[in-house]
Amino acid sequence: MTPSPAIADHPEATLLLVDDEPNVLRALQRALRQCPYRVLTAADGDQALSLMHDHAVDLVVSDSRMPGMEGAELLGRIQQQWPECQRLLLTGYADMEATIRAINEGQIYRYIAKPWNDDELRQILHQALAHQQAERERQRLEALTRAQNRELSELNETLEARVAARTRELQEVADMLDLAYAELKRSYVTATQVFSRLITLRLPKQLQTNAQVVDLVKAFAETHGLDEEVTRSLTMAAALYNLGKLTWDDRLLNAPSERLFAADREAYKRYPVTGEGLLMALDYLEDTAQIIRHHRERWNGSGYPDHLKGEEIPYGARLLGLAVDFIELQRGMMLQRRTPRDDALALLRKLGGRVYDPELCEAFVTLCIEQAPDLGLGGQGVLSVDTRRLEPGMILVRDLHSDSGMLLLNEGKSLSRSLIERLMRFEETEDTRYTLFVRLPDGDPVD
């Protein structure tokens, strides 16, 4: 029988099988014959402990009842000397007392009932090794974070007088490290998020939209006071929403969604479900998986995969759908041509009540106009104004281009009265209106 493909995730794992009955050992070895594990065997507890001293063993499967040292005692001693080694008990249904003892003394990962099913046995071993691998990675990341915090503290002590200009940047890094450390202590959520972000880097550069989508949902959550759990699930969904696209070939990845037909269109529509499926085994990402599944639903029920309508669509999915469409429109991932930012906002507003939750859509568009979190301008006192509201001394924080793409004004330009008047005359000549992102001179408050 062909083993599960997932077993290949742990090709270097060393297993120790302990049983006083040679027939049982041979049966276990046959079940694992096609698995990429190094398998050791022992006939009793003393021999097993000797092998533990001589080899780096990742997982032990021990029979419950053996002459001399019973399985519970053996696993208890292994737990004391090699706590990182995963421990499983092989037991008959009548051995409840021994099973309870193994759970209490040996802190076993699972027990396997005799007679076992080979497929279930292989799956249990895979899960145990995956759990062990995740725990080791969590510990490594915690150690790395502590080391980075120590290094950062030393740098602050020795360089504070000379790095005043970089204080803000260093503080942001310190805050991120502190947050990551706290999250790692509470759960595996942050570790899972880091791994998933690394996976998304395999996408072509122009399709790596996650960072901007994350910035948008974070800014919305902060502005509208969403609670911590909702914000956490939303942020994770923004980081992972296109996980299902990793199963596509390059041709499908690079094609605008509105230009897909027939089988390609159906494959595209499956990516939210694929993304949810990849996260189903992670209980703590259940809410995140639901947001990802439904972020392509539409307010009027024309979306997919479940054709939910109105408030049947989870709130987080409605918000994520707005953020994703806003960014992907600008990247040319939905229509054949890239949509300018202002035109993308206008299109979202136009589709409110049909494609998007109308109230949520208006709040989202307002956030993008007033704060522009997707441009990395949050926290800089930025105003979004038309030319009639410009005042001398305002400083441009984003390049201004004409409708034809010509650069009109560079980022960092201080606006004078004459420059504002020339810009207004140019608008009249071109019969258009421009929106500028500006900040006031240092020291002037932003209303």
JSON list of C-alpha atoms in Angstrom, two decimals, residues 51-237:
[
{"chain": "A", "resi": 51, "resn": "LEU", "atom": "CA", "xyz": [19.61, 2.50, 22.01]},
{"chain": "A", "resi": 52, "resn": "MET", "atom": "CA", "xyz": [18.34, 5.88, 23.21]},
{"chain": "A", "resi": 53, "resn": "HIS", "atom": "CA", "xyz": [21.81, 6.61, 24.63]},
{"chain": "A", "resi": 54, "resn": "ASP", "atom": "CA", "xyz": [23.50, 5.64, 21.36]},
{"chain": "A", "resi": 55, "resn": "HIS", "atom": "CA", "xyz": [21.15, 7.21, 18.81]},
{"chain": "A", "resi": 56, "resn": "ALA", "atom": "CA", "xyz": [19.23, 10.47, 18.34]},
{"chain": "A", "resi": 57, "resn": "VAL", "atom": "CA", "xyz": [15.69, 9.07, 18.41]},
{"chain": "A", "resi": 58, "resn": "ASP", "atom": "CA", "xyz": [12.78, 11.31, 17.39]},
{"chain": "A", "resi": 59, "resn": "LEU", "atom": "CA", "xyz": [9.84, 9.00, 18.25]},
{"chain": "A", "resi": 60, "resn": "VAL", "atom": "CA", "xyz": [9.33, 5.85, 20.37]},
{"chain": "A", "resi": 61, "resn": "VAL", "atom": "CA", "xyz": [6.46, 3.37, 19.97]},
{"chain": "A", "resi": 62, "resn": "SER", "atom": "CA", "xyz": [6.38, 0.98, 22.95]},
{"chain": "A", "resi": 63, "resn": "ASP", "atom": "CA", "xyz": [4.19, -1.98, 23.77]},
{"chain": "A", "resi": 64, "resn": "SER", "atom": "CA", "xyz": [2.25, -1.62, 27.01]},
{"chain": "A", "resi": 65, "resn": "ARG", "atom": "CA", "xyz": [2.86, -5.00, 28.62]},
{"chain": "A", "resi": 66, "resn": "MET", "atom": "CA", "xyz": [6.41, -6.37, 28.51]},
{"chain": "A", "resi": 67, "resn": "PRO", "atom": "CA", "xyz": [8.34, -8.55, 30.98]},
{"chain": "A", "resi": 68, "resn": "GLY", "atom": "CA", "xyz": [10.59, -6.61, 33.28]},
{"chain": "A", "resi": 69, "resn": "MET", "atom": "CA", "xyz": [10.07, -2.93, 32.46]},
{"chain": "A", "resi": 70, "resn": "GLU", "atom": "CA", "xyz": [6.53, -2.18, 31.25]},
{"chain": "A", "resi": 71, "resn": "GLY", "atom": "CA", "xyz": [5.80, 0.36, 28.53]},
{"chain": "A", "resi": 72, "resn": "ALA", "atom": "CA", "xyz": [4.51, 3.03, 30.93]},
{"chain": "A", "resi": 73, "resn": "GLU", "atom": "CA", "xyz": [7.72, 2.91, 32.99]},
{"chain": "A", "resi": 74, "resn": "LEU", "atom": "CA", "xyz": [9.91, 2.98, 29.88]},
{"chain": "A", "resi": 75, "resn": "LEU", "atom": "CA", "xyz": [8.12, 5.99, 28.40]},
{"chain": "A", "resi": 76, "resn": "GLY", "atom": "CA", "xyz": [8.26, 7.75, 31.77]},
{"chain": "A", "resi": 77, "resn": "ARG", "atom": "CA", "xyz": [12.04, 7.34, 31.92]},
{"chain": "A", "resi": 78, "resn": "ILE", "atom": "CA", "xyz": [12.38, 8.50, 28.31]},
{"chain": "A", "resi": 79, "resn": "GLN", "atom": "CA", "xyz": [10.28, 11.56, 29.12]},
{"chain": "A", "resi": 80, "resn": "GLN", "atom": "CA", "xyz": [12.60, 12.47, 31.98]},
{"chain": "A", "resi": 81, "resn": "GLN", "atom": "CA", "xyz": [15.86, 12.04, 30.03]},
{"chain": "A", "resi": 82, "resn": "TRP", "atom": "CA", "xyz": [14.77, 12.91, 26.47]},
{"chain": "A", "resi": 83, "resn": "PRO", "atom": "CA", "xyz": [11.68, 15.14, 26.82]},
{"chain": "A", "resi": 84, "resn": "GLU", "atom": "CA", "xyz": [11.75, 16.25, 23.15]},
{"chain": "A", "resi": 85, "resn": "CYS", "atom": "CA", "xyz": [11.32, 12.64, 21.95]},
{"chain": "A", "resi": 86, "resn": "GLN", "atom": "CA", "xyz": [7.72, 11.86, 20.97]},
{"chain": "A", "resi": 87, "resn": "ARG", "atom": "CA", "xyz": [6.22, 8.90, 22.85]},
{"chain": "A", "resi": 88, "resn": "LEU", "atom": "CA", "xyz": [3.39, 6.59, 21.75]},
{"chain": "A", "resi": 89, "resn": "LEU", "atom": "CA", "xyz": [1.96, 3.57, 23.59]},
{"chain": "A", "resi": 90, "resn": "LEU", "atom": "CA", "xyz": [0.86, 0.39, 21.80]},
{"chain": "A", "resi": 91, "resn": "THR", "atom": "CA", "xyz": [-1.87, -1.15, 23.93]},
{"chain": "A", "resi": 92, "resn": "GLY", "atom": "CA", "xyz": [-4.78, -3.58, 23.92]},
{"chain": "A", "resi": 93, "resn": "TYR", "atom": "CA", "xyz": [-8.28, -2.46, 24.84]},
{"chain": "A", "resi": 94, "resn": "ALA", "atom": "CA", "xyz": [-7.97, -4.24, 28.19]},
{"chain": "A", "resi": 95, "resn": "ASP", "atom": "CA", "xyz": [-4.86, -2.31, 29.22]},
{"chain": "A", "resi": 96, "resn": "MET", "atom": "CA", "xyz": [-6.68, 0.81, 30.46]},
{"chain": "A", "resi": 97, "resn": "GLU", "atom": "CA", "xyz": [-4.69, 0.96, 33.70]},
{"chain": "A", "resi": 98, "resn": "ALA", "atom": "CA", "xyz": [-1.38, 0.82, 31.83]},
{"chain": "A", "resi": 99, "resn": "THR", "atom": "CA", "xyz": [-2.61, 3.44, 29.36]},
{"chain": "A", "resi": 100, "resn": "ILE", "atom": "CA", "xyz": [-3.59, 5.85, 32.14]},
{"chain": "A", "resi": 101, "resn": "ARG", "atom": "CA", "xyz": [-0.23, 5.30, 33.81]},
{"chain": "A", "resi": 102, "resn": "ALA", "atom": "CA", "xyz": [1.61, 6.01, 30.54]},
{"chain": "A", "resi": 103, "resn": "ILE", "atom": "CA", "xyz": [-0.38, 9.22, 30.08]},
{"chain": "A", "resi": 104, "resn": "ASN", "atom": "CA", "xyz": [0.39, 10.37, 33.62]},
{"chain": "A", "resi": 105, "resn": "GLU", "atom": "CA", "xyz": [4.03, 9.25, 33.88]},
{"chain": "A", "resi": 106, "resn": "GLY", "atom": "CA", "xyz": [5.21, 9.17, 30.29]},
{"chain": "A", "resi": 107, "resn": "GLN", "atom": "CA", "xyz": [3.14, 12.13, 29.04]},
{"chain": "A", "resi": 108, "resn": "ILE", "atom": "CA", "xyz": [2.57, 10.24, 25.79]},
{"chain": "A", "resi": 109, "resn": "TYR", "atom": "CA", "xyz": [1.44, 11.96, 22.60]},
{"chain": "A", "resi": 110, "resn": "ARG", "atom": "CA", "xyz": [-1.07, 9.23, 21.64]},
{"chain": "A", "resi": 111, "resn": "TYR", "atom": "CA", "xyz": [-1.85, 5.57, 22.29]},
{"chain": "A", "resi": 112, "resn": "ILE", "atom": "CA", "xyz": [-2.43, 3.09, 19.46]},
{"chain": "A", "resi": 113, "resn": "ALA", "atom": "CA", "xyz": [-4.90, 0.28, 20.01]},
{"chain": "A", "resi": 114, "resn": "LYS", "atom": "CA", "xyz": [-4.17, -3.29, 18.95]},
{"chain": "A", "resi": 115, "resn": "PRO", "atom": "CA", "xyz": [-4.87, -4.48, 16.33]},
{"chain": "A", "resi": 116, "resn": "TRP", "atom": "CA", "xyz": [-3.95, -1.32, 14.44]},
{"chain": "A", "resi": 117, "resn": "ASN", "atom": "CA", "xyz": [-4.74, -0.15, 10.94]},
{"chain": "A", "resi": 118, "resn": "ASP", "atom": "CA", "xyz": [-1.55, 0.43, 8.93]},
{"chain": "A", "resi": 119, "resn": "ASP", "atom": "CA", "xyz": [-2.81, 3.61, 7.27]},
{"chain": "A", "resi": 120, "resn": "GLU", "atom": "CA", "xyz": [-3.96, 5.06, 10.60]},
{"chain": "A", "resi": 121, "resn": "LEU", "atom": "CA", "xyz": [-0.63, 4.08, 12.19]},
{"chain": "A", "resi": 122, "resn": "ARG", "atom": "CA", "xyz": [1.34, 5.91, 9.51]},
{"chain": "A", "resi": 123, "resn": "GLN", "atom": "CA", "xyz": [-0.91, 8.96, 9.82]},
{"chain": "A", "resi": 124, "resn": "ILE", "atom": "CA", "xyz": [-0.53, 9.06, 13.62]},
{"chain": "A", "resi": 125, "resn": "LEU", "atom": "CA", "xyz": [3.27, 8.87, 13.30]},
{"chain": "A", "resi": 126, "resn": "HIS", "atom": "CA", "xyz": [3.23, 11.67, 10.73]},
{"chain": "A", "resi": 127, "resn": "GLN", "atom": "CA", "xyz": [1.11, 13.87, 13.00]},
{"chain": "A", "resi": 128, "resn": "ALA", "atom": "CA", "xyz": [3.37, 13.21, 15.98]},
{"chain": "A", "resi": 129, "resn": "LEU", "atom": "CA", "xyz": [6.50, 14.12, 14.01]},
{"chain": "A", "resi": 130, "resn": "ALA", "atom": "CA", "xyz": [4.79, 17.21, 12.55]},
{"chain": "A", "resi": 131, "resn": "HIS", "atom": "CA", "xyz": [3.87, 18.33, 16.09]},
{"chain": "A", "resi": 132, "resn": "GLN", "atom": "CA", "xyz": [7.46, 17.76, 17.18]},
{"chain": "A", "resi": 133, "resn": "GLN", "atom": "CA", "xyz": [8.80, 19.72, 14.23]},
{"chain": "A", "resi": 134, "resn": "ALA", "atom": "CA", "xyz": [6.47, 22.66, 14.91]},
{"chain": "A", "resi": 135, "resn": "GLU", "atom": "CA", "xyz": [7.48, 22.70, 18.59]},
{"chain": "A", "resi": 136, "resn": "ARG", "atom": "CA", "xyz": [11.18, 22.72, 17.70]},
{"chain": "A", "resi": 137, "resn": "GLU", "atom": "CA", "xyz": [10.63, 25.58, 15.25]},
{"chain": "A", "resi": 138, "resn": "ARG", "atom": "CA", "xyz": [8.68, 27.53, 17.87]},
{"chain": "A", "resi": 139, "resn": "GLN", "atom": "CA", "xyz": [11.53, 27.12, 20.36]},
{"chain": "A", "resi": 140, "resn": "ARG", "atom": "CA", "xyz": [14.06, 28.18, 17.73]},
{"chain": "A", "resi": 141, "resn": "LEU", "atom": "CA", "xyz": [12.07, 31.32, 16.91]},
{"chain": "A", "resi": 142, "resn": "GLU", "atom": "CA", "xyz": [11.71, 32.17, 20.61]},
{"chain": "A", "resi": 143, "resn": "ALA", "atom": "CA", "xyz": [15.46, 31.84, 21.09]},
{"chain": "A", "resi": 144, "resn": "LEU", "atom": "CA", "xyz": [16.11, 33.94, 17.99]},
{"chain": "A", "resi": 145, "resn": "THR", "atom": "CA", "xyz": [13.71, 36.62, 19.20]},
{"chain": "A", "resi": 146, "resn": "ARG", "atom": "CA", "xyz": [15.36, 36.75, 22.64]},
{"chain": "A", "resi": 147, "resn": "ALA", "atom": "CA", "xyz": [18.78, 37.06, 21.02]},
{"chain": "A", "resi": 148, "resn": "GLN", "atom": "CA", "xyz": [17.57, 39.84, 18.73]},
{"chain": "A", "resi": 149, "resn": "ASN", "atom": "CA", "xyz": [16.02, 41.68, 21.67]},
{"chain": "A", "resi": 150, "resn": "ARG", "atom": "CA", "xyz": [19.31, 41.46, 23.56]},
{"chain": "A", "resi": 151, "resn": "GLU", "atom": "CA", "xyz": [21.25, 42.74, 20.55]},
{"chain": "A", "resi": 152, "resn": "LEU", "atom": "CA", "xyz": [18.79, 45.58, 20.05]},
{"chain": "A", "resi": 153, "resn": "SER", "atom": "CA", "xyz": [19.06, 46.56, 23.71]},
{"chain": "A", "resi": 154, "resn": "GLU", "atom": "CA", "xyz": [22.86, 46.66, 23.47]},
{"chain": "A", "resi": 155, "resn": "LEU", "atom": "CA", "xyz": [22.69, 48.79, 20.33]},
{"chain": "A", "resi": 156, "resn": "ASN", "atom": "CA", "xyz": [20.31, 51.24, 22.01]},
{"chain": "A", "resi": 157, "resn": "GLU", "atom": "CA", "xyz": [22.65, 51.58, 24.97]},
{"chain": "A", "resi": 158, "resn": "THR", "atom": "CA", "xyz": [25.79, 52.22, 22.90]},
{"chain": "A", "resi": 159, "resn": "LEU", "atom": "CA", "xyz": [24.43, 54.14, 19.90]},
{"chain": "A", "resi": 160, "resn": "GLU", "atom": "CA", "xyz": [21.51, 56.15, 21.28]},
{"chain": "A", "resi": 161, "resn": "ALA", "atom": "CA", "xyz": [23.37, 59.47, 21.13]},
{"chain": "A", "resi": 162, "resn": "ARG", "atom": "CA", "xyz": [24.31, 59.01, 17.44]},
{"chain": "A", "resi": 163, "resn": "VAL", "atom": "CA", "xyz": [21.16, 57.46, 15.98]},
{"chain": "A", "resi": 164, "resn": "ALA", "atom": "CA", "xyz": [18.51, 60.00, 16.93]},
{"chain": "A", "resi": 165, "resn": "ALA", "atom": "CA", "xyz": [17.37, 60.14, 13.30]},
{"chain": "A", "resi": 166, "resn": "ARG", "atom": "CA", "xyz": [16.70, 56.38, 13.35]},
{"chain": "A", "resi": 167, "resn": "THR", "atom": "CA", "xyz": [15.03, 56.15, 16.76]},
{"chain": "A", "resi": 168, "resn": "ARG", "atom": "CA", "xyz": [11.60, 55.74, 15.29]},
{"chain": "A", "resi": 169, "resn": "GLU", "atom": "CA", "xyz": [12.71, 52.94, 12.96]},
{"chain": "A", "resi": 170, "resn": "LEU", "atom": "CA", "xyz": [14.48, 51.07, 15.77]},
{"chain": "A", "resi": 171, "resn": "GLN", "atom": "CA", "xyz": [11.44, 51.43, 18.03]},
{"chain": "A", "resi": 172, "resn": "GLU", "atom": "CA", "xyz": [9.20, 49.94, 15.37]},
{"chain": "A", "resi": 173, "resn": "VAL", "atom": "CA", "xyz": [11.57, 46.98, 15.05]},
{"chain": "A", "resi": 174, "resn": "ALA", "atom": "CA", "xyz": [11.68, 46.58, 18.84]},
{"chain": "A", "resi": 175, "resn": "ASP", "atom": "CA", "xyz": [7.87, 46.67, 19.03]},
{"chain": "A", "resi": 176, "resn": "MET", "atom": "CA", "xyz": [7.58, 44.06, 16.29]},
{"chain": "A", "resi": 177, "resn": "LEU", "atom": "CA", "xyz": [10.05, 41.78, 18.06]},
{"chain": "A", "resi": 178, "resn": "ASP", "atom": "CA", "xyz": [8.29, 42.22, 21.40]},
{"chain": "A", "resi": 179, "resn": "LEU", "atom": "CA", "xyz": [4.95, 41.45, 19.81]},
{"chain": "A", "resi": 180, "resn": "ALA", "atom": "CA", "xyz": [6.32, 38.39, 18.01]},
{"chain": "A", "resi": 181, "resn": "TYR", "atom": "CA", "xyz": [7.87, 37.10, 21.24]},
{"chain": "A", "resi": 182, "resn": "ALA", "atom": "CA", "xyz": [4.62, 37.53, 23.17]},
{"chain": "A", "resi": 183, "resn": "GLU", "atom": "CA", "xyz": [2.64, 35.78, 20.45]},
{"chain": "A", "resi": 184, "resn": "LEU", "atom": "CA", "xyz": [5.08, 32.89, 20.29]},
{"chain": "A", "resi": 185, "resn": "LYS", "atom": "CA", "xyz": [4.67, 32.32, 24.04]},
{"chain": "A", "resi": 186, "resn": "ARG", "atom": "CA", "xyz": [0.89, 32.13, 23.78]},
{"chain": "A", "resi": 187, "resn": "SER", "atom": "CA", "xyz": [0.38, 30.02, 20.65]},
{"chain": "A", "resi": 188, "resn": "TYR", "atom": "CA", "xyz": [1.63, 28.89, 17.27]},
{"chain": "A", "resi": 189, "resn": "VAL", "atom": "CA", "xyz": [-0.30, 31.61, 15.46]},
{"chain": "A", "resi": 190, "resn": "THR", "atom": "CA", "xyz": [2.62, 33.92, 14.76]},
{"chain": "A", "resi": 191, "resn": "ALA", "atom": "CA", "xyz": [4.88, 31.05, 13.69]},
{"chain": "A", "resi": 192, "resn": "THR", "atom": "CA", "xyz": [2.22, 29.87, 11.23]},
{"chain": "A", "resi": 193, "resn": "GLN", "atom": "CA", "xyz": [1.86, 33.42, 9.90]},
{"chain": "A", "resi": 194, "resn": "VAL", "atom": "CA", "xyz": [5.60, 33.73, 9.34]},
{"chain": "A", "resi": 195, "resn": "PHE", "atom": "CA", "xyz": [5.74, 30.42, 7.48]},
{"chain": "A", "resi": 196, "resn": "SER", "atom": "CA", "xyz": [2.81, 31.39, 5.27]},
{"chain": "A", "resi": 197, "resn": "ARG", "atom": "CA", "xyz": [4.34, 34.77, 4.42]},
{"chain": "A", "resi": 198, "resn": "LEU", "atom": "CA", "xyz": [7.50, 33.00, 3.32]},
{"chain": "A", "resi": 199, "resn": "ILE", "atom": "CA", "xyz": [5.40, 30.78, 1.05]},
{"chain": "A", "resi": 200, "resn": "THR", "atom": "CA", "xyz": [3.77, 33.80, -0.62]},
{"chain": "A", "resi": 201, "resn": "LEU", "atom": "CA", "xyz": [7.21, 35.03, -1.67]},
{"chain": "A", "resi": 202, "resn": "ARG", "atom": "CA", "xyz": [7.14, 32.26, -4.28]},
{"chain": "A", "resi": 203, "resn": "LEU", "atom": "CA", "xyz": [4.55, 34.28, -6.19]},
{"chain": "A", "resi": 204, "resn": "PRO", "atom": "CA", "xyz": [5.78, 36.66, -8.94]},
{"chain": "A", "resi": 205, "resn": "LYS", "atom": "CA", "xyz": [6.76, 40.05, -7.51]},
{"chain": "A", "resi": 206, "resn": "GLN", "atom": "CA", "xyz": [3.89, 41.91, -9.17]},
{"chain": "A", "resi": 207, "resn": "LEU", "atom": "CA", "xyz": [1.42, 39.48, -7.55]},
{"chain": "A", "resi": 208, "resn": "GLN", "atom": "CA", "xyz": [2.75, 39.85, -4.00]},
{"chain": "A", "resi": 209, "resn": "THR", "atom": "CA", "xyz": [-0.17, 41.93, -2.77]},
{"chain": "A", "resi": 210, "resn": "ASN", "atom": "CA", "xyz": [-0.36, 40.65, 0.81]},
{"chain": "A", "resi": 211, "resn": "ALA", "atom": "CA", "xyz": [1.63, 43.43, 2.49]},
{"chain": "A", "resi": 212, "resn": "GLN", "atom": "CA", "xyz": [-0.63, 46.18, 1.13]},
{"chain": "A", "resi": 213, "resn": "VAL", "atom": "CA", "xyz": [-3.79, 44.20, 1.94]},
{"chain": "A", "resi": 214, "resn": "VAL", "atom": "CA", "xyz": [-2.52, 43.63, 5.50]},
{"chain": "A", "resi": 215, "resn": "ASP", "atom": "CA", "xyz": [-1.81, 47.37, 5.89]},
{"chain": "A", "resi": 216, "resn": "LEU", "atom": "CA", "xyz": [-5.34, 48.19, 4.75]},
{"chain": "A", "resi": 217, "resn": "VAL", "atom": "CA", "xyz": [-7.18, 45.81, 7.10]},
{"chain": "A", "resi": 218, "resn": "LYS", "atom": "CA", "xyz": [-4.96, 46.76, 10.04]},
{"chain": "A", "resi": 219, "resn": "ALA", "atom": "CA", "xyz": [-5.62, 50.46, 9.48]},
{"chain": "A", "resi": 220, "resn": "PHE", "atom": "CA", "xyz": [-9.36, 49.84, 9.14]},
{"chain": "A", "resi": 221, "resn": "ALA", "atom": "CA", "xyz": [-9.43, 47.73, 12.31]},
{"chain": "A", "resi": 222, "resn": "GLU", "atom": "CA", "xyz": [-7.58, 50.40, 14.27]},
{"chain": "A", "resi": 223, "resn": "THR", "atom": "CA", "xyz": [-9.67, 53.29, 12.93]},
{"chain": "A", "resi": 224, "resn": "HIS", "atom": "CA", "xyz": [-12.97, 51.51, 13.61]},
{"chain": "A", "resi": 225, "resn": "GLY", "atom": "CA", "xyz": [-12.00, 49.92, 16.94]},
{"chain": "A", "resi": 226, "resn": "LEU", "atom": "CA", "xyz": [-12.39, 46.27, 15.97]},
{"chain": "A", "resi": 227, "resn": "ASP", "atom": "CA", "xyz": [-11.65, 43.89, 18.86]},
{"chain": "A", "resi": 228, "resn": "GLU", "atom": "CA", "xyz": [-8.37, 42.04, 19.15]},
{"chain": "A", "resi": 229, "resn": "GLU", "atom": "CA", "xyz": [-9.63, 38.62, 18.05]},
{"chain": "A", "resi": 230, "resn": "VAL", "atom": "CA", "xyz": [-11.37, 39.98, 14.94]},
{"chain": "A", "resi": 231, "resn": "THR", "atom": "CA", "xyz": [-8.27, 42.00, 14.08]},
{"chain": "A", "resi": 232, "resn": "ARG", "atom": "CA", "xyz": [-6.03, 38.97, 14.53]},
{"chain": "A", "resi": 233, "resn": "SER", "atom": "CA", "xyz": [-8.19, 36.78, 12.26]},
{"chain": "A", "resi": 234, "resn": "LEU", "atom": "CA", "xyz": [-8.44, 39.54, 9.65]},
{"chain": "A", "resi": 235, "resn": "THR", "atom": "CA", "xyz": [-4.70, 40.15, 9.63]},
{"chain": "A", "resi": 236, "resn": "MET", "atom": "CA", "xyz": [-3.98, 36.44, 9.26]},
{"chain": "A", "resi": 237, "resn": "ALA", "atom": "CA", "xyz": [-6.54, 36.17, 6.44]}
]
